[in-house]
PDB file of C-alpha atoms in Angstrom:
ATOM      1  CA  GLU E   1      87.596  83.157 110.967  1.00 76.00           C
ATOM      2  CA  ASP E   2      86.433  86.488 109.747  1.00 78.00           C
ATOM      3  CA  GLN E   3      82.630  86.338 108.960  1.00 87.00           C
ATOM      4  CA  VAL E   4      79.484  88.156 108.029  1.00 94.00           C
ATOM      5  CA  THR E   5      76.460  87.817 108.476  1.00 96.00           C
ATOM      6  CA  GLN E   6      73.440  88.884 106.979  1.00 97.00           C
ATOM      7  CA  SER E   7      69.624  88.271 107.430  1.00 97.00           C
ATOM      8  CA  PRO E   8      67.077  87.886 106.384  1.00 97.00           C
ATOM      9  CA  GLU E   9      68.144  86.124 103.330  1.00 96.00           C
ATOM     10  CA  ALA E  10      64.812  87.936 101.714  1.00 97.00           C
ATOM     11  CA  LEU E  11      62.380  90.739 102.757  1.00 98.00           C
ATOM     12  CA  ARG E  12      59.288  91.519 101.121  1.00 98.00           C
ATOM     13  CA  LEU E  13      58.049  95.108 101.670  1.00 97.00           C
ATOM     14  CA  GLN E  14      54.718  97.119 100.762  1.00 97.00           C
ATOM     15  CA  GLU E  15      56.105 100.704  98.895  1.00 97.00           C
ATOM     16  CA  GLY E  16      55.745 102.737 102.752  1.00 96.00           C
ATOM     17  CA  GLU E  17      56.216  99.918 104.606  1.00 97.00           C
ATOM     18  CA  SER E  18      59.663 100.562 106.727  1.00 97.00           C
ATOM     19  CA  SER E  19      61.921  97.795 108.085  1.00 98.00           C
ATOM     20  CA  SER E  20      65.439  96.804 108.901  1.00 98.00           C
ATOM     21  CA  LEU E  21      68.252  94.782 107.578  1.00 98.00           C
ATOM     22  CA  ASN E  22      70.910  93.409 109.682  1.00 98.00           C
ATOM     23  CA  CYS E  23      74.603  92.297 108.893  1.00 98.00           C
ATOM     24  CA  SER E  24      76.236  91.118 111.801  1.00 97.00           C
ATOM     25  CA  TYR E  25      79.914  90.064 111.372  1.00 94.00           C
ATOM     26  CA  THR E  26      82.712  88.791 113.353  1.00 90.00           C
ATOM     27  CA  VAL E  27      86.298  89.918 112.661  1.00 84.00           C
ATOM     28  CA  SER E  28      89.356  90.690 114.074  1.00 80.00           C
ATOM     29  CA  GLY E  29      90.181  94.239 113.853  1.00 81.00           C
ATOM     30  CA  LEU E  30      87.642  95.910 111.860  1.00 85.00           C
ATOM     31  CA  ARG E  31      88.726  98.276 109.968  1.00 85.00           C
ATOM     32  CA  GLY E  32      85.450  99.633 107.566  1.00 90.00           C
ATOM     33  CA  LEU E  33      82.198  98.307 107.178  1.00 93.00           C
ATOM     34  CA  PHE E  34      80.397  98.676 103.594  1.00 94.00           C
ATOM     35  CA  TRP E  35      76.891  98.433 101.811  1.00 96.00           C
ATOM     36  CA  TYR E  36      75.841  97.846  98.373  1.00 95.00           C
ATOM     37  CA  ARG E  37      72.987  97.558  96.763  1.00 96.00           C
ATOM     38  CA  GLN E  38      73.023  95.222  93.308  1.00 95.00           C
ATOM     39  CA  ASP E  39      70.467  94.988  90.819  1.00 95.00           C
ATOM     40  CA  PRO E  40      69.988  91.202  88.639  1.00 89.00           C
ATOM     41  CA  GLY E  41      73.035  90.846  86.551  1.00 85.00           C
ATOM     42  CA  LYS E  42      75.232  94.352  88.244  1.00 89.00           C
ATOM     43  CA  GLY E  43      77.972  95.193  89.840  1.00 91.00           C
ATOM     44  CA  PRO E  44      77.584  96.336  93.770  1.00 92.00           C
ATOM     45  CA  GLU E  45      77.048  99.990  93.819  1.00 92.00           C
ATOM     46  CA  PHE E  46      78.915 101.556  96.774  1.00 90.00           C
ATOM     47  CA  LEU E  47      76.101 103.377  99.513  1.00 93.00           C
ATOM     48  CA  PHE E  48      78.030 103.410 102.565  1.00 92.00           C
ATOM     49  CA  THR E  49      81.514 103.325 104.359  1.00 92.00           C
ATOM     50  CA  LEU E  50      81.241 102.929 108.384  1.00 94.00           C
ATOM     51  CA  TYR E  51      84.361 103.225 110.505  1.00 90.00           C
ATOM     52  CA  SER E  52      83.461 103.339 113.976  1.00 92.00           C
ATOM     53  CA  ALA E  53      80.459 101.928 116.197  1.00 94.00           C
ATOM     54  CA  GLY E  54      78.009 104.608 116.789  1.00 96.00           C
ATOM     55  CA  GLU E  55      78.505 106.158 112.988  1.00 96.00           C
ATOM     56  CA  GLU E  56      75.450 106.376 111.070  1.00 97.00           C
ATOM     57  CA  LYS E  57      75.027 107.243 107.491  1.00 96.00           C
ATOM     58  CA  GLU E  58      72.010 108.512 105.395  1.00 97.00           C
ATOM     59  CA  LYS E  59      71.317 108.638 101.506  1.00 94.00           C
ATOM     60  CA  GLU E  60      67.747 109.387 100.524  1.00 95.00           C
ATOM     61  CA  ARG E  61      65.369 106.552 102.133  1.00 96.00           C
ATOM     62  CA  LEU E  62      68.438 104.582 103.472  1.00 98.00           C
ATOM     63  CA  LYS E  63      70.263 104.650 107.096  1.00 98.00           C
ATOM     64  CA  ALA E  64      73.144 102.658 108.093  1.00 98.00           C
ATOM     65  CA  THR E  65      74.053 102.298 111.533  1.00 98.00           C
ATOM     66  CA  LEU E  66      77.243 100.748 113.374  1.00 97.00           C
ATOM     67  CA  THR E  67      77.288  98.985 116.506  1.00 94.00           C
ATOM     68  CA  LYS E  68      80.615  96.746 117.532  1.00 90.00           C
ATOM     69  CA  LYS E  69      78.786  93.672 116.773  1.00 93.00           C
ATOM     70  CA  GLU E  70      76.414  94.189 113.880  1.00 96.00           C
ATOM     71  CA  SER E  71      75.475  97.240 111.263  1.00 98.00           C
ATOM     72  CA  PHE E  72      71.607  97.627 110.640  1.00 98.00           C
ATOM     73  CA  LEU E  73      70.251  99.502 106.808  1.00 98.00           C
ATOM     74  CA  HIS E  74      66.715 100.850 108.055  1.00 98.00           C
ATOM     75  CA  ILE E  75      64.520 101.529 104.815  1.00 97.00           C
ATOM     76  CA  THR E  76      62.115 104.267 105.572  1.00 97.00           C
ATOM     77  CA  ALA E  77      58.949 105.191 103.340  1.00 97.00           C
ATOM     78  CA  PRO E  78      60.703 102.120 100.782  1.00 97.00           C
ATOM     79  CA  LYS E  79      59.437 102.689  96.905  1.00 97.00           C
ATOM     80  CA  PRO E  80      59.475  99.662  94.110  1.00 97.00           C
ATOM     81  CA  GLU E  81      62.799 101.497  92.930  1.00 97.00           C
ATOM     82  CA  ASP E  82      64.302 100.204  96.623  1.00 97.00           C
ATOM     83  CA  SER E  83      63.965  96.669  94.979  1.00 98.00           C
ATOM     84  CA  ALA E  84      67.361  94.903  95.094  1.00 97.00           C
ATOM     85  CA  THR E  85      69.751  92.515  96.672  1.00 97.00           C
ATOM     86  CA  TYR E  86      72.363  94.719  99.769  1.00 98.00           C
ATOM     87  CA  LEU E  87      75.389  94.043 100.293  1.00 96.00           C
ATOM     88  CA  CYS E  88      76.995  93.806 103.415  1.00 96.00           C
ATOM     89  CA  ALA E  89      81.074  94.114 104.007  1.00 93.00           C
ATOM     90  CA  VAL E  90      83.898  94.455 105.401  1.00 90.00           C
ATOM     91  CA  GLN E  91      87.115  95.278 105.861  1.00 86.00           C
ATOM     92  CA  ALA E  92      89.757  93.613 108.695  1.00 75.00           C
ATOM     93  CA  GLY E  93      93.022  93.126 109.516  1.00 65.00           C
ATOM     94  CA  GLN E  94      93.340  89.406 109.190  1.00 55.00           C
ATOM     95  CA  ALA E  95      92.135  89.562 106.065  1.00 51.00           C
ATOM     96  CA  GLY E  96      94.840  92.596 104.338  1.00 59.00           C
ATOM     97  CA  THR E  97      93.056  94.427 102.152  1.00 68.00           C
ATOM     98  CA  ALA E  98      89.986  92.172 100.616  1.00 78.00           C
ATOM     99  CA  LEU E  99      86.223  92.951 101.039  1.00 86.00           C
ATOM    100  CA  ILE E 100      84.289  90.023 102.997  1.00 88.00           C
ATOM    101  CA  PHE E 101      80.884  90.232 101.794  1.00 92.00           C
ATOM    102  CA  GLY E 102      77.923  88.642 103.294  1.00 94.00           C
ATOM    103  CA  LYS E 103      75.184  86.829 100.850  1.00 94.00           C
ATOM    104  CA  GLY E 104      73.344  89.823 101.088  1.00 96.00           C
ATOM    105  CA  THR E 105      69.852  90.413 101.610  1.00 97.00           C
ATOM    106  CA  THR E 106      67.145  90.127  98.470  1.00 96.00           C
ATOM    107  CA  LEU E 107      64.651  93.519  99.230  1.00 98.00           C
ATOM    108  CA  SER E 108      60.871  93.438  97.037  1.00 98.00           C
ATOM    109  CA  VAL E 109      59.203  96.190  97.662  1.00 97.00           C
ATOM    110  CA  SER E 110      55.276  95.869  95.954  1.00 97.00           C
ATOM    111  CA  SER E 111      53.537  99.116  94.982  1.00 94.00           C
TER     112      SER E 111
ATOM    113  CA  ASP O   1      78.284 104.202  84.964  1.00 81.00           C
ATOM    114  CA  SER O   2      81.421 103.172  87.823  1.00 87.00           C
ATOM    115  CA  GLY O   3      83.889 103.492  84.987  1.00 93.00           C
ATOM    116  CA  VAL O   4      85.247 100.016  85.304  1.00 96.00           C
ATOM    117  CA  THR O   5      85.229  98.020  82.146  1.00 97.00           C
ATOM    118  CA  GLN O   6      84.735  94.681  82.159  1.00 98.00           C
ATOM    119  CA  THR O   7      85.107  92.037  78.759  1.00 97.00           C
ATOM    120  CA  PRO O   8      83.665  90.071  77.473  1.00 97.00           C
ATOM    121  CA  LYS O   9      80.274  90.343  79.351  1.00 96.00           C
ATOM    122  CA  HIS O  10      79.306  87.071  78.679  1.00 96.00           C
ATOM    123  CA  LEU O  11      81.238  83.374  77.883  1.00 96.00           C
ATOM    124  CA  ILE O  12      79.998  80.084  77.583  1.00 97.00           C
ATOM    125  CA  THR O  13      82.898  77.599  77.120  1.00 97.00           C
ATOM    126  CA  ALA O  14      83.093  74.182  77.454  1.00 97.00           C
ATOM    127  CA  THR O  15      84.941  72.071  80.439  1.00 98.00           C
ATOM    128  CA  GLY O  16      88.900  71.569  80.406  1.00 97.00           C
ATOM    129  CA  GLN O  17      89.307  75.117  78.214  1.00 98.00           C
ATOM    130  CA  ARG O  18      90.774  78.590  79.068  1.00 98.00           C
ATOM    131  CA  VAL O  19      89.440  81.620  79.716  1.00 98.00           C
ATOM    132  CA  THR O  20      90.857  85.383  79.713  1.00 98.00           C
ATOM    133  CA  LEU O  21      88.440  87.583  81.998  1.00 98.00           C
ATOM    134  CA  ARG O  22      89.950  91.970  80.991  1.00 98.00           C
ATOM    135  CA  CYS O  23      89.374  94.673  83.318  1.00 98.00           C
ATOM    136  CA  SER O  24      90.493  98.263  82.851  1.00 98.00           C
ATOM    137  CA  PRO O  25      90.077 100.357  85.957  1.00 97.00           C
ATOM    138  CA  ARG O  26      88.801 103.855  87.087  1.00 96.00           C
ATOM    139  CA  SER O  27      91.179 106.441  85.523  1.00 95.00           C
ATOM    140  CA  GLY O  28      93.824 107.244  88.262  1.00 93.00           C
ATOM    141  CA  ASP O  29      93.139 103.818  89.705  1.00 95.00           C
ATOM    142  CA  LEU O  30      96.225 101.537  90.940  1.00 95.00           C
ATOM    143  CA  SER O  31      94.853  98.724  92.709  1.00 94.00           C
ATOM    144  CA  VAL O  32      92.115  95.832  90.710  1.00 96.00           C
ATOM    145  CA  TYR O  33      90.745  93.428  92.895  1.00 95.00           C
ATOM    146  CA  TRP O  34      88.897  90.482  91.312  1.00 96.00           C
ATOM    147  CA  TYR O  35      85.529  88.809  92.893  1.00 95.00           C
ATOM    148  CA  GLN O  36      83.683  85.808  92.195  1.00 96.00           C
ATOM    149  CA  GLN O  37      79.772  85.325  92.735  1.00 94.00           C
ATOM    150  CA  SER O  38      77.738  82.578  92.752  1.00 90.00           C
ATOM    151  CA  LEU O  39      74.540  81.746  93.881  1.00 79.00           C
ATOM    152  CA  ASP O  40      75.554  80.068  96.642  1.00 77.00           C
ATOM    153  CA  GLN O  41      78.502  81.367  97.637  1.00 78.00           C
ATOM    154  CA  GLY O  42      78.170  84.908  97.041  1.00 84.00           C
ATOM    155  CA  LEU O  43      80.604  86.876  96.639  1.00 91.00           C
ATOM    156  CA  GLN O  44      84.197  86.054  97.149  1.00 92.00           C
ATOM    157  CA  PHE O  45      87.649  87.887  97.066  1.00 91.00           C
ATOM    158  CA  LEU O  46      89.421  86.001  94.468  1.00 95.00           C
ATOM    159  CA  ILE O  47      93.339  88.748  94.353  1.00 94.00           C
ATOM    160  CA  GLN O  48      93.955  91.788  94.158  1.00 94.00           C
ATOM    161  CA  TYR O  49      96.869  93.648  92.409  1.00 95.00           C
ATOM    162  CA  TYR O  50      98.012  97.326  93.473  1.00 94.00           C
ATOM    163  CA  ASN O  51     100.726  98.940  90.770  1.00 96.00           C
ATOM    164  CA  GLY O  52     101.212  95.818  88.781  1.00 96.00           C
ATOM    165  CA  GLU O  53     102.267  93.805  91.886  1.00 95.00           C
ATOM    166  CA  GLU O  54     100.223  91.156  94.092  1.00 94.00           C
ATOM    167  CA  ARG O  55      99.175  92.881  97.075  1.00 91.00           C
ATOM    168  CA  ALA O  56      96.460  90.336  98.883  1.00 89.00           C
ATOM    169  CA  LYS O  57      94.999  86.343  97.681  1.00 90.00           C
ATOM    170  CA  GLY O  58      92.076  85.136  98.720  1.00 89.00           C
ATOM    171  CA  ASN O  59      90.596  81.812  97.291  1.00 84.00           C
ATOM    172  CA  ILE O  60      91.808  81.596  94.116  1.00 93.00           C
ATOM    173  CA  LEU O  61      92.119  78.331  92.433  1.00 95.00           C
ATOM    174  CA  GLU O  62      95.372  77.375  90.885  1.00 96.00           C
ATOM    175  CA  ARG O  63      94.155  76.584  88.550  1.00 97.00           C
ATOM    176  CA  PHE O  64      93.401  80.584  88.081  1.00 97.00           C
ATOM    177  CA  SER O  65      96.195  83.149  87.773  1.00 97.00           C
ATOM    178  CA  ALA O  66      95.729  86.282  87.291  1.00 97.00           C
ATOM    179  CA  GLN O  67      98.659  89.675  86.704  1.00 97.00           C
ATOM    180  CA  GLN O  68      98.239  93.547  86.060  1.00 98.00           C
ATOM    181  CA  PHE O  69     100.115  95.208  83.200  1.00 97.00           C
ATOM    182  CA  PRO O  70     101.946  98.253  83.070  1.00 96.00           C
ATOM    183  CA  ASP O  71      99.100 100.185  81.692  1.00 96.00           C
ATOM    184  CA  LEU O  72      97.157  98.808  84.625  1.00 97.00           C
ATOM    185  CA  HIS O  73      94.429  96.656  83.332  1.00 97.00           C
ATOM    186  CA  SER O  74      94.130  93.707  84.484  1.00 98.00           C
ATOM    187  CA  GLU O  75      93.502  89.931  83.594  1.00 98.00           C
ATOM    188  CA  LEU O  76      91.749  87.439  85.009  1.00 98.00           C
ATOM    189  CA  ASN O  77      93.122  83.537  83.353  1.00 98.00           C
ATOM    190  CA  LEU O  78      90.817  80.321  84.219  1.00 98.00           C
ATOM    191  CA  SER O  79      92.099  77.056  82.978  1.00 97.00           C
ATOM    192  CA  SER O  80      90.939  73.325  82.978  1.00 97.00           C
ATOM    193  CA  LEU O  81      87.885  74.606  83.625  1.00 98.00           C
ATOM    194  CA  GLU O  82      84.906  73.265  85.455  1.00 97.00           C
ATOM    195  CA  LEU O  83      81.034  73.177  85.762  1.00 96.00           C
ATOM    196  CA  GLY O  84      81.250  74.650  89.282  1.00 94.00           C
ATOM    197  CA  ASP O  85      83.562  77.958  87.511  1.00 96.00           C
ATOM    198  CA  SER O  86      80.175  79.494  86.258  1.00 96.00           C
ATOM    199  CA  ALA O  87      79.916  82.976  88.338  1.00 96.00           C
ATOM    200  CA  LEU O  88      79.952  86.517  87.638  1.00 96.00           C
ATOM    201  CA  TYR O  89      83.188  87.824  87.939  1.00 97.00           C
ATOM    202  CA  PHE O  90      83.662  91.079  89.308  1.00 97.00           C
ATOM    203  CA  CYS O  91      86.226  93.092  88.992  1.00 97.00           C
ATOM    204  CA  ALA O  92      87.095  96.417  91.040  1.00 95.00           C
ATOM    205  CA  SER O  93      89.023  99.373  91.385  1.00 95.00           C
ATOM    206  CA  SER O  94      90.182 101.606  94.235  1.00 92.00           C
ATOM    207  CA  PRO O  95      92.626 104.737  93.903  1.00 91.00           C
ATOM    208  CA  GLY O  96      95.230 102.790  96.533  1.00 86.00           C
ATOM    209  CA  PRO O  97      96.330 100.029  98.291  1.00 85.00           C
ATOM    210  CA  VAL O  98      93.225  99.797 100.617  1.00 79.00           C
ATOM    211  CA  PRO O  99      89.972  99.667  99.342  1.00 74.00           C
ATOM    212  CA  GLY O 100      88.538 102.534 101.856  1.00 69.00           C
ATOM    213  CA  ASN O 101      84.891 103.941 100.469  1.00 65.00           C
ATOM    214  CA  THR O 102      86.303 103.984  97.053  1.00 75.00           C
ATOM    215  CA  ILE O 103      86.366 101.052  95.391  1.00 85.00           C
ATOM    216  CA  TYR O 104      83.697 100.647  92.558  1.00 90.00           C
ATOM    217  CA  PHE O 105      82.794  97.574  90.684  1.00 93.00           C
ATOM    218  CA  GLY O 106      82.644  96.547  87.124  1.00 96.00           C
ATOM    219  CA  GLU O 107      79.139  94.925  85.251  1.00 95.00           C
ATOM    220  CA  GLY O 108      80.784  91.689  85.508  1.00 96.00           C
ATOM    221  CA  SER O 109      81.393  89.118  83.299  1.00 97.00           C
ATOM    222  CA  TRP O 110      78.994  86.034  83.494  1.00 96.00           C
ATOM    223  CA  LEU O 111      81.069  82.918  82.820  1.00 97.00           C
ATOM    224  CA  THR O 112      79.131  79.837  81.635  1.00 97.00           C
ATOM    225  CA  VAL O 113      80.934  76.416  80.935  1.00 97.00           C
ATOM    226  CA  VAL O 114      78.633  73.865  79.762  1.00 97.00           C
TER     227      VAL O 114
END
């Protein structure tokens, strides 16, 4: 069964304190790995898509990387406005065209 | 603003009732996806329609049904509602049959069953 596990469930950082969020996956035939940001009561906002091991993408203070078993979302020098829940999702062959989501990591950045 | 419009934003109804959630996809998008988000389960895929046809089915209960109309808007019908159906229901859309990197979510419809 295709599975996506995110860790930690919650992360509290001080402003400027860099860290990483983990997304590990077990899927048959990975077709893409997605990162989304979700603010409370809002819809997920697309951040990145990664397609193959070794691929990296960056956007402002965020950098996503992918290996054959997991993905990391690195947050460099975070600011309070980076506080949100970060969701990882995979598109896998067995699941057809659906995205399978992890439960997310809730990040809180304090000043 | 993702361009995906969902109505209503909030809905409170009683157990046993039936509700309809509506979604208008982004202009030009042919695929519509429905997801359910609850505190303990995270985002769960329910169903996908592409250009009016059902394309993929996830963990959608038999009490739930959906359809996509010729103008590409979609409706999710939830019947015989139970307390456990209380959740945030999201609609998402993409241009083609596969999400790729262009799947955008609406703001969601909060359903509370009392």
